[in-house]
Amino acid sequence: TKKHKTHNYAVYSEELDQRSAYKLSIERELKTAIAKQQLVLYYQPIVALPNTKLSAMEALIRWNHPDLGMVPPDHFIPVSEESGQIVAIGRWVLYTACLQNKAWQDQGHPPIKICVNISTIQLHQPNFVQTVKSVLEETGLDAKWLELEVTESILLEETDSLKQSLCALKELGISLSIDDFGTGYTSLSYLRQFSFDRIKIDRSFIEDINNELKGKAITSTIISLAHRLGMAVVAEGIEDEAQLAFLQSERCNEGQGYYFSRPLPAELHDLPRLFNPSR
Ligand code: C2E
Ligand code: CA
Ligand code: CA
Ligand code: CA
């Protein structure tokens, strides 16, 4: 009936209002989050297989909010992408992560890569390559120790300017990886055209390794495809020995997940132990 519909609409629009009010407050408070030093980076180890020695760290952002506590990236990164705030936040992430990696090197640890997540919005900024270049200069980090992770969705638009940016980034000497591989619609022709250094198999496939035969089939197919295209493979979300054993038998190059370590603040990582794993 009409009445019912009206009622439904009212509920729906109230929900919508609440959601947009939440988004607006996030957006407003995010504006000062950098200045108030509320943004923090956690780091999660990426280890070489089969020896499980530390080979890289992925920087993962959190928002230490005075009332809400540690806000995970899924709660504010999408909002910041809509508002454009991701550009400033992304630069802060890049700078902070590179500075931390340089600090580890200066402390005498063997050099490793720092992997930084880059939003499609950042990559589309005309001055993005210049931003990366200045961050490397400001922090003194050698380009070969920086890797940018982009998601598959970036490959949907095969524009010339995007291709140029990706080429210019590679010319700086940094490496590039495709994040969450297998969840989007990557055109294989694009993979062939443009040389990414690594792909990261999405956690959902690693989860399926223990549950169903298809999980194993998909994972091993992705690994051999990547290898035949000259790319290394990182498996994300490794949580147990069985997943690790399967990935090692399939010659997966690197692994990341709670089995090795959760993401932690830099000072809580025991680097000497990560470089000399006992397992
Ligand atoms: P992602 O890049 O795919 O990062 C991996 C996520 O999986 C992280 O969640 C990590 O904590 C989680 N994870 C790692 N190992 C395991 C595991 O063994 N089991 C399970 N269940 N989870 C695991 P997090 O830190 O909440 O980040 C979520 C997403 O937010 C990231 O997904 C990335 O897309 C985005 N993100 C994080 N930091 C940044 C950033 O600085 N910039 C941008 N643009 N996006 C970011
Ligand atoms: Ca990532
Ligand atoms: Ca990922
Ligand atoms: Ca993911």
PDB file of C-alpha atoms in Angstrom, residues 49-268:
ATOM      1  CA  LEU A  49      59.741 -18.575   1.075  1.00  0.00           C
ATOM      2  CA  PRO A  50      60.748 -21.204   1.885  1.00  0.00           C
ATOM      3  CA  ASN A  51      63.198 -19.817   4.487  1.00  0.00           C
ATOM      4  CA  THR A  52      60.639 -17.356   6.034  1.00  0.00           C
ATOM      5  CA  LYS A  53      63.269 -14.619   6.414  1.00  0.00           C
ATOM      6  CA  LEU A  54      62.041 -11.024   6.453  1.00  0.00           C
ATOM      7  CA  SER A  55      62.123  -9.498   2.964  1.00  0.00           C
ATOM      8  CA  ALA A  56      59.734  -6.524   3.179  1.00  0.00           C
ATOM      9  CA  MET A  57      57.255  -4.700   5.396  1.00  0.00           C
ATOM     10  CA  GLU A  58      53.832  -3.470   4.318  1.00  0.00           C
ATOM     11  CA  ALA A  59      52.739  -0.134   5.799  1.00  0.00           C
ATOM     12  CA  LEU A  60      49.082  -0.175   6.948  1.00  0.00           C
ATOM     13  CA  ILE A  61      47.387   2.985   8.178  1.00  0.00           C
ATOM     14  CA  ARG A  62      45.245   3.359  11.322  1.00  0.00           C
ATOM     15  CA  TRP A  63      43.528   6.391  12.822  1.00  0.00           C
ATOM     16  CA  ASN A  64      44.053   6.786  16.530  1.00  0.00           C
ATOM     17  CA  HIS A  65      40.814   8.657  17.229  1.00  0.00           C
ATOM     18  CA  PRO A  66      40.367  10.287  20.679  1.00  0.00           C
ATOM     19  CA  ASP A  67      36.831   8.859  21.122  1.00  0.00           C
ATOM     20  CA  LEU A  68      36.612   5.948  18.714  1.00  0.00           C
ATOM     21  CA  GLY A  69      39.990   4.345  19.452  1.00  0.00           C
ATOM     22  CA  MET A  70      41.988   2.710  16.646  1.00  0.00           C
ATOM     23  CA  VAL A  71      39.892   3.150  13.523  1.00  0.00           C
ATOM     24  CA  PRO A  72      40.723   0.603  10.779  1.00  0.00           C
ATOM     25  CA  PRO A  73      41.476   1.890   7.253  1.00  0.00           C
ATOM     26  CA  ASP A  74      38.287   0.428   5.762  1.00  0.00           C
ATOM     27  CA  HIS A  75      36.326   2.945   7.901  1.00  0.00           C
ATOM     28  CA  PHE A  76      37.996   6.093   6.628  1.00  0.00           C
ATOM     29  CA  ILE A  77      40.039   5.437   3.457  1.00  0.00           C
ATOM     30  CA  PRO A  78      36.925   5.155   1.224  1.00  0.00           C
ATOM     31  CA  VAL A  79      35.542   8.429   2.707  1.00  0.00           C
ATOM     32  CA  SER A  80      38.899  10.125   2.145  1.00  0.00           C
ATOM     33  CA  GLU A  81      38.892   8.913  -1.453  1.00  0.00           C
ATOM     34  CA  GLU A  82      35.475  10.484  -2.038  1.00  0.00           C
ATOM     35  CA  SER A  83      36.488  13.790  -0.455  1.00  0.00           C
ATOM     36  CA  GLY A  84      39.957  13.935  -2.040  1.00  0.00           C
ATOM     37  CA  GLN A  85      41.633  13.923   1.385  1.00  0.00           C
ATOM     38  CA  ILE A  86      43.387  10.705   0.349  1.00  0.00           C
ATOM     39  CA  VAL A  87      45.891  12.822  -1.586  1.00  0.00           C
ATOM     40  CA  ALA A  88      47.246  14.476   1.582  1.00  0.00           C
ATOM     41  CA  ILE A  89      46.876  11.300   3.654  1.00  0.00           C
ATOM     42  CA  GLY A  90      48.596   9.256   0.954  1.00  0.00           C
ATOM     43  CA  ARG A  91      51.548  11.626   0.850  1.00  0.00           C
ATOM     44  CA  TRP A  92      51.863  11.417   4.630  1.00  0.00           C
ATOM     45  CA  VAL A  93      51.810   7.591   4.433  1.00  0.00           C
ATOM     46  CA  LEU A  94      54.459   7.528   1.720  1.00  0.00           C
ATOM     47  CA  TYR A  95      56.729   9.943   3.587  1.00  0.00           C
ATOM     48  CA  THR A  96      56.333   8.235   6.975  1.00  0.00           C
ATOM     49  CA  ALA A  97      56.859   4.730   5.562  1.00  0.00           C
ATOM     50  CA  CYS A  98      59.984   5.728   3.588  1.00  0.00           C
ATOM     51  CA  LEU A  99      61.401   7.557   6.619  1.00  0.00           C
ATOM     52  CA  GLN A 100      60.827   4.467   8.797  1.00  0.00           C
ATOM     53  CA  ASN A 101      62.507   2.188   6.274  1.00  0.00           C
ATOM     54  CA  LYS A 102      65.504   4.546   6.100  1.00  0.00           C
ATOM     55  CA  ALA A 103      65.647   4.539   9.915  1.00  0.00           C
ATOM     56  CA  TRP A 104      65.758   0.707   9.990  1.00  0.00           C
ATOM     57  CA  GLN A 105      68.639   0.804   7.494  1.00  0.00           C
ATOM     58  CA  ASP A 106      70.464   3.466   9.491  1.00  0.00           C
ATOM     59  CA  GLN A 107      70.095   1.280  12.600  1.00  0.00           C
ATOM     60  CA  GLY A 108      72.178  -1.316  10.747  1.00  0.00           C
ATOM     61  CA  HIS A 109      69.498  -3.850   9.764  1.00  0.00           C
ATOM     62  CA  PRO A 110      69.828  -5.568   6.371  1.00  0.00           C
ATOM     63  CA  PRO A 111      67.886  -3.468   3.836  1.00  0.00           C
ATOM     64  CA  ILE A 112      64.321  -4.536   3.018  1.00  0.00           C
ATOM     65  CA  LYS A 113      61.538  -3.161   0.864  1.00  0.00           C
ATOM     66  CA  ILE A 114      58.772  -0.998   2.232  1.00  0.00           C
ATOM     67  CA  CYS A 115      55.434  -1.648   0.528  1.00  0.00           C
ATOM     68  CA  VAL A 116      52.964   1.229   0.424  1.00  0.00           C
ATOM     69  CA  ASN A 117      49.301   1.019  -0.646  1.00  0.00           C
ATOM     70  CA  ILE A 118      48.416   3.609  -3.265  1.00  0.00           C
ATOM     71  CA  SER A 119      44.852   4.625  -4.031  1.00  0.00           C
ATOM     72  CA  THR A 120      43.736   4.968  -7.633  1.00  0.00           C
ATOM     73  CA  ILE A 121      42.919   8.627  -6.862  1.00  0.00           C
ATOM     74  CA  GLN A 122      46.568   9.298  -5.969  1.00  0.00           C
ATOM     75  CA  LEU A 123      47.830   7.596  -9.097  1.00  0.00           C
ATOM     76  CA  HIS A 124      45.594   9.831 -11.206  1.00  0.00           C
ATOM     77  CA  GLN A 125      47.076  13.045  -9.784  1.00  0.00           C
ATOM     78  CA  PRO A 126      49.166  14.621 -12.534  1.00  0.00           C
ATOM     79  CA  ASN A 127      52.023  15.301 -10.091  1.00  0.00           C
ATOM     80  CA  PHE A 128      52.056  11.876  -8.431  1.00  0.00           C
ATOM     81  CA  VAL A 129      55.395  10.780  -9.926  1.00  0.00           C
ATOM     82  CA  GLN A 130      56.946  14.050  -8.745  1.00  0.00           C
ATOM     83  CA  THR A 131      55.513  13.460  -5.255  1.00  0.00           C
ATOM     84  CA  VAL A 132      57.163  10.040  -5.058  1.00  0.00           C
ATOM     85  CA  LYS A 133      60.424  11.506  -6.318  1.00  0.00           C
ATOM     86  CA  SER A 134      60.439  14.281  -3.698  1.00  0.00           C
ATOM     87  CA  VAL A 135      59.547  11.895  -0.878  1.00  0.00           C
ATOM     88  CA  LEU A 136      62.538   9.704  -1.816  1.00  0.00           C
ATOM     89  CA  GLU A 137      64.787  12.788  -1.854  1.00  0.00           C
ATOM     90  CA  GLU A 138      63.427  14.154   1.447  1.00  0.00           C
ATOM     91  CA  THR A 139      63.812  10.842   3.274  1.00  0.00           C
ATOM     92  CA  GLY A 140      67.048   9.729   1.603  1.00  0.00           C
ATOM     93  CA  LEU A 141      65.621   6.271   0.850  1.00  0.00           C
ATOM     94  CA  ASP A 142      67.028   4.556  -2.248  1.00  0.00           C
ATOM     95  CA  ALA A 143      64.199   3.951  -4.763  1.00  0.00           C
ATOM     96  CA  LYS A 144      64.948   0.234  -4.940  1.00  0.00           C
ATOM     97  CA  TRP A 145      63.661  -0.203  -1.373  1.00  0.00           C
ATOM     98  CA  LEU A 146      60.211   1.194  -2.170  1.00  0.00           C
ATOM     99  CA  GLU A 147      57.351  -0.788  -3.652  1.00  0.00           C
ATOM    100  CA  LEU A 148      53.927   0.654  -4.463  1.00  0.00           C
ATOM    101  CA  GLU A 149      50.876  -1.618  -4.263  1.00  0.00           C
ATOM    102  CA  VAL A 150      48.016  -0.785  -6.596  1.00  0.00           C
ATOM    103  CA  THR A 151      44.759  -2.686  -6.847  1.00  0.00           C
ATOM    104  CA  GLU A 152      43.560  -4.421  -9.937  1.00  0.00           C
ATOM    105  CA  SER A 153      40.808  -1.843 -10.485  1.00  0.00           C
ATOM    106  CA  ILE A 154      43.434   0.611 -11.717  1.00  0.00           C
ATOM    107  CA  LEU A 155      43.924  -1.631 -14.727  1.00  0.00           C
ATOM    108  CA  LEU A 156      40.309  -1.227 -15.794  1.00  0.00           C
ATOM    109  CA  GLU A 157      41.081   2.080 -17.433  1.00  0.00           C
ATOM    110  CA  GLU A 158      43.921   1.589 -19.814  1.00  0.00           C
ATOM    111  CA  THR A 159      44.571   5.259 -20.396  1.00  0.00           C
ATOM    112  CA  ASP A 160      47.777   6.567 -21.929  1.00  0.00           C
ATOM    113  CA  SER A 161      48.411   8.920 -19.021  1.00  0.00           C
ATOM    114  CA  LEU A 162      48.139   6.033 -16.572  1.00  0.00           C
ATOM    115  CA  LYS A 163      50.565   3.975 -18.631  1.00  0.00           C
ATOM    116  CA  GLN A 164      52.954   6.925 -18.709  1.00  0.00           C
ATOM    117  CA  SER A 165      52.776   7.352 -14.936  1.00  0.00           C
ATOM    118  CA  LEU A 166      53.434   3.665 -14.328  1.00  0.00           C
ATOM    119  CA  CYS A 167      56.429   3.777 -16.697  1.00  0.00           C
ATOM    120  CA  ALA A 168      57.778   6.954 -15.075  1.00  0.00           C
ATOM    121  CA  LEU A 169      57.466   5.336 -11.638  1.00  0.00           C
ATOM    122  CA  LYS A 170      59.435   2.315 -12.808  1.00  0.00           C
ATOM    123  CA  GLU A 171      62.069   4.657 -14.241  1.00  0.00           C
ATOM    124  CA  LEU A 172      62.547   6.130 -10.771  1.00  0.00           C
ATOM    125  CA  GLY A 173      63.739   2.631  -9.801  1.00  0.00           C
ATOM    126  CA  ILE A 174      60.871   1.640  -7.512  1.00  0.00           C
ATOM    127  CA  SER A 175      58.899  -1.573  -7.926  1.00  0.00           C
ATOM    128  CA  LEU A 176      55.180  -2.077  -8.465  1.00  0.00           C
ATOM    129  CA  SER A 177      52.836  -4.807  -7.363  1.00  0.00           C
ATOM    130  CA  ILE A 178      49.197  -5.655  -7.993  1.00  0.00           C
ATOM    131  CA  ASP A 179      47.288  -5.998  -4.736  1.00  0.00           C
ATOM    132  CA  ASP A 180      44.292  -8.276  -4.063  1.00  0.00           C
ATOM    133  CA  PHE A 181      44.979 -10.187  -7.266  1.00  0.00           C
ATOM    134  CA  GLY A 182      42.110 -12.357  -8.443  1.00  0.00           C
ATOM    135  CA  THR A 183      39.287 -10.258  -6.983  1.00  0.00           C
ATOM    136  CA  GLY A 184      38.884  -7.766  -9.824  1.00  0.00           C
ATOM    137  CA  TYR A 185      38.768  -7.979 -13.553  1.00  0.00           C
ATOM    138  CA  THR A 186      42.369  -7.714 -14.647  1.00  0.00           C
ATOM    139  CA  SER A 187      42.713  -8.050 -18.344  1.00  0.00           C
ATOM    140  CA  LEU A 188      45.481 -10.494 -18.991  1.00  0.00           C
ATOM    141  CA  SER A 189      46.554  -8.486 -22.013  1.00  0.00           C
ATOM    142  CA  TYR A 190      47.317  -5.567 -19.724  1.00  0.00           C
ATOM    143  CA  LEU A 191      49.462  -7.770 -17.505  1.00  0.00           C
ATOM    144  CA  ARG A 192      51.401  -8.755 -20.603  1.00  0.00           C
ATOM    145  CA  GLN A 193      51.770  -5.154 -21.790  1.00  0.00           C
ATOM    146  CA  PHE A 194      52.929  -3.706 -18.530  1.00  0.00           C
ATOM    147  CA  SER A 195      55.547  -5.268 -16.322  1.00  0.00           C
ATOM    148  CA  PHE A 196      54.548  -5.400 -12.679  1.00  0.00           C
ATOM    149  CA  ASP A 197      57.214  -6.863 -10.447  1.00  0.00           C
ATOM    150  CA  ARG A 198      54.887  -8.825  -8.216  1.00  0.00           C
ATOM    151  CA  ILE A 199      51.320  -9.821  -7.685  1.00  0.00           C
ATOM    152  CA  LYS A 200      49.749 -10.353  -4.281  1.00  0.00           C
ATOM    153  CA  ILE A 201      47.194 -13.177  -4.236  1.00  0.00           C
ATOM    154  CA  ASP A 202      44.118 -12.055  -2.325  1.00  0.00           C
ATOM    155  CA  ARG A 203      43.533 -13.489   1.133  1.00  0.00           C
ATOM    156  CA  SER A 204      40.204 -15.037   0.099  1.00  0.00           C
ATOM    157  CA  PHE A 205      42.016 -17.611  -2.077  1.00  0.00           C
ATOM    158  CA  ILE A 206      44.510 -18.455   0.668  1.00  0.00           C
ATOM    159  CA  GLU A 207      41.571 -18.988   3.028  1.00  0.00           C
ATOM    160  CA  ASP A 208      40.098 -21.488   0.547  1.00  0.00           C
ATOM    161  CA  ILE A 209      43.280 -23.588   0.393  1.00  0.00           C
ATOM    162  CA  ASN A 210      42.188 -25.582   3.464  1.00  0.00           C
ATOM    163  CA  ASN A 211      38.501 -25.757   2.608  1.00  0.00           C
ATOM    164  CA  GLU A 212      38.101 -26.847  -0.935  1.00  0.00           C
ATOM    165  CA  LEU A 213      40.037 -28.281  -3.797  1.00  0.00           C
ATOM    166  CA  LYS A 214      39.145 -25.284  -5.960  1.00  0.00           C
ATOM    167  CA  GLY A 215      41.025 -22.937  -3.641  1.00  0.00           C
ATOM    168  CA  LYS A 216      44.186 -24.962  -4.289  1.00  0.00           C
ATOM    169  CA  ALA A 217      43.527 -25.063  -8.027  1.00  0.00           C
ATOM    170  CA  ILE A 218      43.010 -21.308  -8.307  1.00  0.00           C
ATOM    171  CA  THR A 219      46.020 -20.486  -6.147  1.00  0.00           C
ATOM    172  CA  SER A 220      48.388 -22.752  -8.035  1.00  0.00           C
ATOM    173  CA  THR A 221      47.086 -21.450 -11.381  1.00  0.00           C
ATOM    174  CA  ILE A 222      47.674 -17.823 -10.348  1.00  0.00           C
ATOM    175  CA  ILE A 223      51.208 -18.693  -9.193  1.00  0.00           C
ATOM    176  CA  SER A 224      52.166 -20.422 -12.434  1.00  0.00           C
ATOM    177  CA  LEU A 225      50.568 -17.703 -14.580  1.00  0.00           C
ATOM    178  CA  ALA A 226      52.529 -15.014 -12.724  1.00  0.00           C
ATOM    179  CA  HIS A 227      55.771 -16.985 -12.961  1.00  0.00           C
ATOM    180  CA  ARG A 228      55.319 -17.516 -16.699  1.00  0.00           C
ATOM    181  CA  LEU A 229      54.817 -13.766 -17.082  1.00  0.00           C
ATOM    182  CA  GLY A 230      58.033 -13.131 -15.129  1.00  0.00           C
ATOM    183  CA  MET A 231      56.431 -11.862 -11.933  1.00  0.00           C
ATOM    184  CA  ALA A 232      57.014 -12.924  -8.346  1.00  0.00           C
ATOM    185  CA  VAL A 233      54.079 -13.923  -6.140  1.00  0.00           C
ATOM    186  CA  VAL A 234      53.213 -12.909  -2.586  1.00  0.00           C
ATOM    187  CA  ALA A 235      50.448 -14.775  -0.756  1.00  0.00           C
ATOM    188  CA  GLU A 236      48.581 -12.639   1.782  1.00  0.00           C
ATOM    189  CA  GLY A 237      46.582 -13.797   4.780  1.00  0.00           C
ATOM    190  CA  ILE A 238      48.576 -16.930   5.650  1.00  0.00           C
ATOM    191  CA  GLU A 239      47.210 -18.076   8.998  1.00  0.00           C
ATOM    192  CA  ASP A 240      48.418 -21.664   9.404  1.00  0.00           C
ATOM    193  CA  GLU A 241      51.038 -24.287   8.645  1.00  0.00           C
ATOM    194  CA  ALA A 242      48.889 -26.145   6.085  1.00  0.00           C
ATOM    195  CA  GLN A 243      48.452 -23.044   3.915  1.00  0.00           C
ATOM    196  CA  LEU A 244      52.174 -22.320   4.176  1.00  0.00           C
ATOM    197  CA  ALA A 245      53.118 -25.898   3.225  1.00  0.00           C
ATOM    198  CA  PHE A 246      50.874 -25.803   0.157  1.00  0.00           C
ATOM    199  CA  LEU A 247      52.220 -22.416  -0.959  1.00  0.00           C
ATOM    200  CA  GLN A 248      55.796 -23.619  -0.535  1.00  0.00           C
ATOM    201  CA  SER A 249      55.074 -26.725  -2.592  1.00  0.00           C
ATOM    202  CA  GLU A 250      53.704 -24.434  -5.330  1.00  0.00           C
ATOM    203  CA  ARG A 251      56.877 -22.311  -5.197  1.00  0.00           C
ATOM    204  CA  CYS A 252      55.160 -19.150  -4.052  1.00  0.00           C
ATOM    205  CA  ASN A 253      57.937 -16.561  -3.577  1.00  0.00           C
ATOM    206  CA  GLU A 254      56.777 -14.718  -0.483  1.00  0.00           C
ATOM    207  CA  GLY A 255      54.194 -14.842   2.277  1.00  0.00           C
ATOM    208  CA  GLN A 256      52.406 -12.477   4.646  1.00  0.00           C
ATOM    209  CA  GLY A 257      49.862 -13.146   7.349  1.00  0.00           C
ATOM    210  CA  TYR A 258      49.058 -13.596  11.034  1.00  0.00           C
ATOM    211  CA  TYR A 259      50.986 -16.915  10.987  1.00  0.00           C
ATOM    212  CA  PHE A 260      54.189 -14.854  10.764  1.00  0.00           C
ATOM    213  CA  SER A 261      53.083 -11.621  12.419  1.00  0.00           C
ATOM    214  CA  ARG A 262      50.174  -9.234  12.751  1.00  0.00           C
ATOM    215  CA  PRO A 263      50.731  -5.642  11.690  1.00  0.00           C
ATOM    216  CA  LEU A 264      52.465  -3.807  14.575  1.00  0.00           C
ATOM    217  CA  PRO A 265      53.921  -0.366  15.290  1.00  0.00           C
ATOM    218  CA  ALA A 266      57.545  -0.220  14.073  1.00  0.00           C
ATOM    219  CA  GLU A 267      59.050  -0.209  17.569  1.00  0.00           C
ATOM    220  CA  LEU A 268      57.257  -3.434  18.556  1.00  0.00           C
TER     221      LEU A 268
END
